[in-house]
PDB file of C-alpha atoms in Angstrom:
ATOM      1  CA  VAL A 145    -106.031  12.618 127.935  1.00  0.00           C
ATOM      2  CA  LYS A 146    -106.963  15.586 130.124  1.00  0.00           C
ATOM      3  CA  VAL A 147    -103.288  16.364 130.742  1.00  0.00           C
ATOM      4  CA  PHE A 148    -102.523  16.195 127.016  1.00  0.00           C
ATOM      5  CA  VAL A 149    -105.466  18.448 126.130  1.00  0.00           C
ATOM      6  CA  ALA A 150    -104.484  20.880 128.877  1.00  0.00           C
ATOM      7  CA  CYS A 151    -100.975  20.978 127.454  1.00  0.00           C
ATOM      8  CA  LEU A 152    -102.251  21.963 124.022  1.00  0.00           C
ATOM      9  CA  TYR A 153    -104.277  24.856 125.359  1.00  0.00           C
ATOM     10  CA  PRO A 154    -103.483  27.764 124.892  1.00  0.00           C
ATOM     11  CA  TYR A 155    -100.039  27.118 123.370  1.00  0.00           C
ATOM     12  CA  PRO A 156     -99.156  23.810 121.705  1.00  0.00           C
ATOM     13  CA  PHE A 157     -95.484  23.971 122.741  1.00  0.00           C
ATOM     14  CA  SER A 158     -96.014  25.019 126.346  1.00  0.00           C
ATOM     15  CA  CYS A 159     -96.324  21.486 127.708  1.00  0.00           C
ATOM     16  CA  SER A 160     -92.899  19.907 127.483  1.00  0.00           C
ATOM     17  CA  PRO A 161     -90.959  22.449 129.610  1.00  0.00           C
ATOM     18  CA  LEU A 162     -93.676  22.340 132.260  1.00  0.00           C
ATOM     19  CA  ILE A 163     -93.621  18.546 132.371  1.00  0.00           C
ATOM     20  CA  VAL A 164     -89.829  18.532 132.592  1.00  0.00           C
ATOM     21  CA  GLN A 165     -89.968  21.172 135.306  1.00  0.00           C
ATOM     22  CA  PHE A 166     -92.595  19.162 137.197  1.00  0.00           C
ATOM     23  CA  TYR A 167     -90.407  16.054 137.231  1.00  0.00           C
ATOM     24  CA  LEU A 168     -87.172  17.925 137.919  1.00  0.00           C
ATOM     25  CA  GLY A 169     -88.747  20.462 140.260  1.00  0.00           C
ATOM     26  CA  SER A 170     -88.753  18.321 143.381  1.00  0.00           C
ATOM     27  CA  PHE A 171     -85.117  17.402 142.832  1.00  0.00           C
ATOM     28  CA  LEU A 172     -83.990  20.875 141.790  1.00  0.00           C
ATOM     29  CA  HIS A 173     -85.580  22.653 144.733  1.00  0.00           C
ATOM     30  CA  ARG A 174     -83.356  20.636 147.050  1.00  0.00           C
ATOM     31  CA  VAL A 175     -80.298  22.163 145.343  1.00  0.00           C
ATOM     32  CA  PRO A 176     -79.585  25.784 146.393  1.00  0.00           C
ATOM     33  CA  MET A 177     -80.319  28.373 143.716  1.00  0.00           C
ATOM     34  CA  HIS A 178     -76.755  29.738 143.536  1.00  0.00           C
ATOM     35  CA  ILE A 179     -75.462  26.223 142.787  1.00  0.00           C
ATOM     36  CA  ARG A 180     -78.124  25.704 140.090  1.00  0.00           C
ATOM     37  CA  PHE A 181     -77.284  29.125 138.650  1.00  0.00           C
ATOM     38  CA  GLY A 182     -73.568  28.333 138.575  1.00  0.00           C
ATOM     39  CA  LEU A 183     -74.053  24.866 137.094  1.00  0.00           C
ATOM     40  CA  ASN A 184     -76.394  26.208 134.442  1.00  0.00           C
ATOM     41  CA  GLY A 185     -73.908  28.981 133.642  1.00  0.00           C
ATOM     42  CA  PHE A 186     -71.048  26.505 133.365  1.00  0.00           C
ATOM     43  CA  LEU A 187     -72.976  24.187 131.037  1.00  0.00           C
ATOM     44  CA  SER A 188     -74.325  27.046 128.918  1.00  0.00           C
ATOM     45  CA  ASN A 189     -70.858  28.553 128.587  1.00  0.00           C
ATOM     46  CA  ALA A 190     -69.329  25.192 127.706  1.00  0.00           C
ATOM     47  CA  PHE A 191     -71.892  24.650 124.943  1.00  0.00           C
ATOM     48  CA  PHE A 192     -71.377  28.224 123.751  1.00  0.00           C
ATOM     49  CA  MET A 193     -67.593  27.770 123.597  1.00  0.00           C
ATOM     50  CA  VAL A 194     -67.979  24.594 121.545  1.00  0.00           C
ATOM     51  CA  ALA A 195     -70.432  26.258 119.152  1.00  0.00           C
ATOM     52  CA  TYR A 196     -68.286  29.389 118.876  1.00  0.00           C
ATOM     53  CA  HIS A 197     -65.114  27.459 118.080  1.00  0.00           C
ATOM     54  CA  LYS A 198     -66.950  25.292 115.544  1.00  0.00           C
ATOM     55  CA  ALA A 199     -68.245  28.487 113.917  1.00  0.00           C
ATOM     56  CA  LEU A 200     -64.718  29.936 113.901  1.00  0.00           C
ATOM     57  CA  GLU A 201     -63.468  26.834 112.098  1.00  0.00           C
ATOM     58  CA  GLN A 202     -66.390  26.879 109.666  1.00  0.00           C
ATOM     59  CA  PHE A 203     -66.195  30.583 108.781  1.00  0.00           C
ATOM     60  CA  ASP A 204     -62.441  31.100 109.063  1.00  0.00           C
ATOM     61  CA  GLY A 205     -61.502  34.057 106.872  1.00  0.00           C
ATOM     62  CA  LYS A 206     -65.108  34.687 105.773  1.00  0.00           C
ATOM     63  CA  ALA A 207     -66.060  36.887 108.713  1.00  0.00           C
ATOM     64  CA  THR A 208     -64.331  38.627 111.589  1.00  0.00           C
ATOM     65  CA  THR A 209     -64.160  36.928 114.960  1.00  0.00           C
ATOM     66  CA  SER A 210     -66.368  39.616 116.525  1.00  0.00           C
ATOM     67  CA  THR A 211     -69.060  39.060 113.877  1.00  0.00           C
ATOM     68  CA  ILE A 212     -68.965  35.303 114.408  1.00  0.00           C
ATOM     69  CA  TYR A 213     -69.136  35.848 118.175  1.00  0.00           C
ATOM     70  CA  SER A 214     -72.161  38.136 117.812  1.00  0.00           C
ATOM     71  CA  ILE A 215     -74.096  35.741 115.608  1.00  0.00           C
ATOM     72  CA  VAL A 216     -73.411  32.683 117.764  1.00  0.00           C
ATOM     73  CA  TYR A 217     -74.316  34.617 120.925  1.00  0.00           C
ATOM     74  CA  LEU A 218     -77.522  35.852 119.305  1.00  0.00           C
ATOM     75  CA  PHE A 219     -78.567  32.260 118.634  1.00  0.00           C
ATOM     76  CA  PHE A 220     -77.711  31.298 122.199  1.00  0.00           C
ATOM     77  CA  ILE A 221     -79.882  33.957 123.871  1.00  0.00           C
ATOM     78  CA  PRO A 222     -83.125  31.924 123.657  1.00  0.00           C
ATOM     79  CA  VAL A 223     -81.307  28.666 124.432  1.00  0.00           C
ATOM     80  CA  THR A 224     -79.701  29.986 127.605  1.00  0.00           C
ATOM     81  CA  HIS A 225     -82.896  31.761 128.640  1.00  0.00           C
ATOM     82  CA  ALA A 226     -84.851  28.527 128.288  1.00  0.00           C
ATOM     83  CA  SER A 227     -82.297  26.540 130.265  1.00  0.00           C
ATOM     84  CA  ILE A 228     -82.090  29.090 133.080  1.00  0.00           C
ATOM     85  CA  SER A 229     -85.871  29.319 133.182  1.00  0.00           C
ATOM     86  CA  LEU A 230     -86.198  25.569 133.358  1.00  0.00           C
ATOM     87  CA  LEU A 231     -83.372  24.755 135.755  1.00  0.00           C
ATOM     88  CA  VAL A 232     -82.955  27.820 137.973  1.00  0.00           C
ATOM     89  CA  PHE A 233     -85.898  30.197 138.266  1.00  0.00           C
ATOM     90  CA  GLY A 234     -88.859  28.152 137.039  1.00  0.00           C
ATOM     91  CA  TRP A 235     -90.702  28.232 133.750  1.00  0.00           C
ATOM     92  CA  PRO A 236     -92.585  31.514 133.291  1.00  0.00           C
ATOM     93  CA  GLU A 237     -96.262  31.533 132.383  1.00  0.00           C
ATOM     94  CA  ARG A 238     -95.545  33.755 129.392  1.00  0.00           C
ATOM     95  CA  TYR A 239     -92.230  32.564 128.029  1.00  0.00           C
ATOM     96  CA  PHE A 240     -91.893  34.905 125.047  1.00  0.00           C
ATOM     97  CA  SER A 241     -92.611  38.050 127.049  1.00  0.00           C
ATOM     98  CA  SER A 242     -90.069  36.845 129.628  1.00  0.00           C
ATOM     99  CA  LEU A 243     -87.541  36.236 126.846  1.00  0.00           C
ATOM    100  CA  LEU A 244     -88.135  39.685 125.378  1.00  0.00           C
ATOM    101  CA  SER A 245     -87.788  41.338 128.774  1.00  0.00           C
ATOM    102  CA  ASN A 246     -84.372  39.684 129.167  1.00  0.00           C
ATOM    103  CA  ALA A 247     -83.246  40.469 125.614  1.00  0.00           C
ATOM    104  CA  PRO A 248     -81.556  43.790 126.536  1.00  0.00           C
ATOM    105  CA  VAL A 249     -79.197  41.923 128.874  1.00  0.00           C
ATOM    106  CA  GLY A 250     -78.213  39.523 126.083  1.00  0.00           C
ATOM    107  CA  LEU A 251     -77.913  42.274 123.492  1.00  0.00           C
ATOM    108  CA  THR A 252     -75.644  44.377 125.698  1.00  0.00           C
ATOM    109  CA  ALA A 253     -73.566  41.256 126.388  1.00  0.00           C
ATOM    110  CA  ILE A 254     -73.281  40.732 122.628  1.00  0.00           C
ATOM    111  CA  ALA A 255     -72.052  44.303 122.156  1.00  0.00           C
ATOM    112  CA  LEU A 256     -69.586  44.007 125.030  1.00  0.00           C
ATOM    113  CA  GLY A 257     -68.339  40.585 123.887  1.00  0.00           C
ATOM    114  CA  ALA A 258     -67.997  41.650 120.257  1.00  0.00           C
ATOM    115  CA  ALA A 259     -66.054  44.776 121.240  1.00  0.00           C
ATOM    116  CA  LEU A 260     -63.738  42.771 123.497  1.00  0.00           C
ATOM    117  CA  THR A 261     -63.286  40.076 120.840  1.00  0.00           C
ATOM    118  CA  ALA A 262     -62.376  42.686 118.231  1.00  0.00           C
ATOM    119  CA  TYR A 263     -59.969  44.390 120.632  1.00  0.00           C
ATOM    120  CA  PHE A 264     -58.286  41.130 121.655  1.00  0.00           C
ATOM    121  CA  ASP A 265     -58.010  40.161 118.004  1.00  0.00           C
ATOM    122  CA  LYS A 266     -56.417  43.538 117.218  1.00  0.00           C
ATOM    123  CA  ILE A 267     -53.789  43.241 119.968  1.00  0.00           C
ATOM    124  CA  GLU A 268     -53.237  39.544 119.147  1.00  0.00           C
ATOM    125  CA  LEU A 269     -53.962  38.371 122.678  1.00  0.00           C
ATOM    126  CA  ASN A 270     -53.847  34.698 121.722  1.00  0.00           C
ATOM    127  CA  LYS A 271     -50.352  35.076 120.271  1.00  0.00           C
ATOM    128  CA  MET A 272     -49.228  36.868 123.422  1.00  0.00           C
ATOM    129  CA  ALA A 273     -50.732  34.094 125.564  1.00  0.00           C
ATOM    130  CA  VAL A 274     -48.930  31.378 123.568  1.00  0.00           C
ATOM    131  CA  ASP A 275     -45.645  33.309 123.908  1.00  0.00           C
ATOM    132  CA  TYR A 276     -46.176  33.728 127.643  1.00  0.00           C
ATOM    133  CA  LEU A 277     -47.004  30.046 128.165  1.00  0.00           C
ATOM    134  CA  ALA A 278     -43.935  28.995 126.171  1.00  0.00           C
ATOM    135  CA  LEU A 279     -41.761  31.331 128.261  1.00  0.00           C
ATOM    136  CA  TYR A 280     -43.299  30.063 131.495  1.00  0.00           C
ATOM    137  CA  LEU A 281     -42.772  26.428 130.504  1.00  0.00           C
ATOM    138  CA  THR A 282     -39.140  27.250 129.678  1.00  0.00           C
ATOM    139  CA  TYR A 283     -38.687  28.706 133.172  1.00  0.00           C
ATOM    140  CA  LEU A 284     -40.074  25.465 134.589  1.00  0.00           C
ATOM    141  CA  GLY A 285     -37.442  23.523 132.642  1.00  0.00           C
ATOM    142  CA  TYR A 286     -39.613  22.166 129.872  1.00  0.00           C
ATOM    143  CA  PRO A 287     -38.572  22.622 126.262  1.00  0.00           C
ATOM    144  CA  ALA A 288     -41.346  24.748 124.839  1.00  0.00           C
ATOM    145  CA  GLU A 289     -41.462  26.720 121.663  1.00  0.00           C
ATOM    146  CA  PRO A 290     -44.476  28.792 120.733  1.00  0.00           C
ATOM    147  CA  SER A 291     -46.559  27.070 118.102  1.00  0.00           C
ATOM    148  CA  TYR A 292     -49.104  29.353 116.509  1.00  0.00           C
ATOM    149  CA  GLU A 293     -50.102  26.794 113.897  1.00  0.00           C
ATOM    150  CA  GLU A 294     -51.435  24.450 116.574  1.00  0.00           C
ATOM    151  CA  GLU A 295     -53.388  27.256 118.229  1.00  0.00           C
ATOM    152  CA  LYS A 296     -56.567  27.358 116.198  1.00  0.00           C
ATOM    153  CA  GLY A 297     -59.398  29.631 117.152  1.00  0.00           C
ATOM    154  CA  GLU A 298     -59.435  32.203 119.866  1.00  0.00           C
ATOM    155  CA  LEU A 299     -59.170  30.096 123.010  1.00  0.00           C
ATOM    156  CA  TYR A 300     -57.535  32.527 125.427  1.00  0.00           C
ATOM    157  CA  SER A 301     -59.474  35.592 124.360  1.00  0.00           C
ATOM    158  CA  SER A 302     -62.683  33.532 124.372  1.00  0.00           C
ATOM    159  CA  ILE A 303     -62.144  32.542 127.984  1.00  0.00           C
ATOM    160  CA  ILE A 304     -61.559  36.147 129.039  1.00  0.00           C
ATOM    161  CA  VAL A 305     -64.567  37.414 127.061  1.00  0.00           C
ATOM    162  CA  LEU A 306     -66.719  34.644 128.483  1.00  0.00           C
ATOM    163  CA  PHE A 307     -65.667  35.533 132.017  1.00  0.00           C
ATOM    164  CA  ILE A 308     -66.351  39.268 131.559  1.00  0.00           C
ATOM    165  CA  THR A 309     -69.700  38.822 129.806  1.00  0.00           C
ATOM    166  CA  GLY A 310     -70.692  36.204 132.386  1.00  0.00           C
ATOM    167  CA  ILE A 311     -70.146  38.697 135.196  1.00  0.00           C
ATOM    168  CA  TRP A 312     -71.953  41.347 133.154  1.00  0.00           C
ATOM    169  CA  THR A 313     -75.059  39.216 132.604  1.00  0.00           C
ATOM    170  CA  PHE A 314     -75.054  37.998 136.218  1.00  0.00           C
ATOM    171  CA  VAL A 315     -74.956  41.547 137.566  1.00  0.00           C
ATOM    172  CA  LEU A 316     -77.746  42.679 135.237  1.00  0.00           C
ATOM    173  CA  SER A 317     -79.883  39.579 135.870  1.00  0.00           C
ATOM    174  CA  VAL A 318     -79.787  39.399 139.647  1.00  0.00           C
TER     175      VAL A 318
END
């Protein structure tokens, strides 16, 4: 009862991350921080890619790819901040002030990612990647013809944008 009451004071939602961190803390501290950071980044990026491609399918033709990217990334800022706080650095005493202090990093990553997404969409990077892969497979002796109908979404440009914004946020965060 004392633990439950302590969890409700001063913030009703401050208990669950601390309890999770308490139970995971002893295990996580045995794993080096750079490995936890990389694993968290990989999982966060994988979830982001899934959400982004689902949003692209859902809003196909209703919004530009850079707009969809920006909105999905905006929703992922608090999610990724919570996961990195929980799994890598430790849960801060004042979560919302910590989130707001890290918001400029996420917002600049949104601007960078949206600009890159718009640029890659303009130069048709995905079409160029499909052409290149078909040509490369032909050189290897496989019959390959470029199929743009099968290529839904922005897979190749998404991977490049994810890589660049990942480096950007890492450099600004560490």
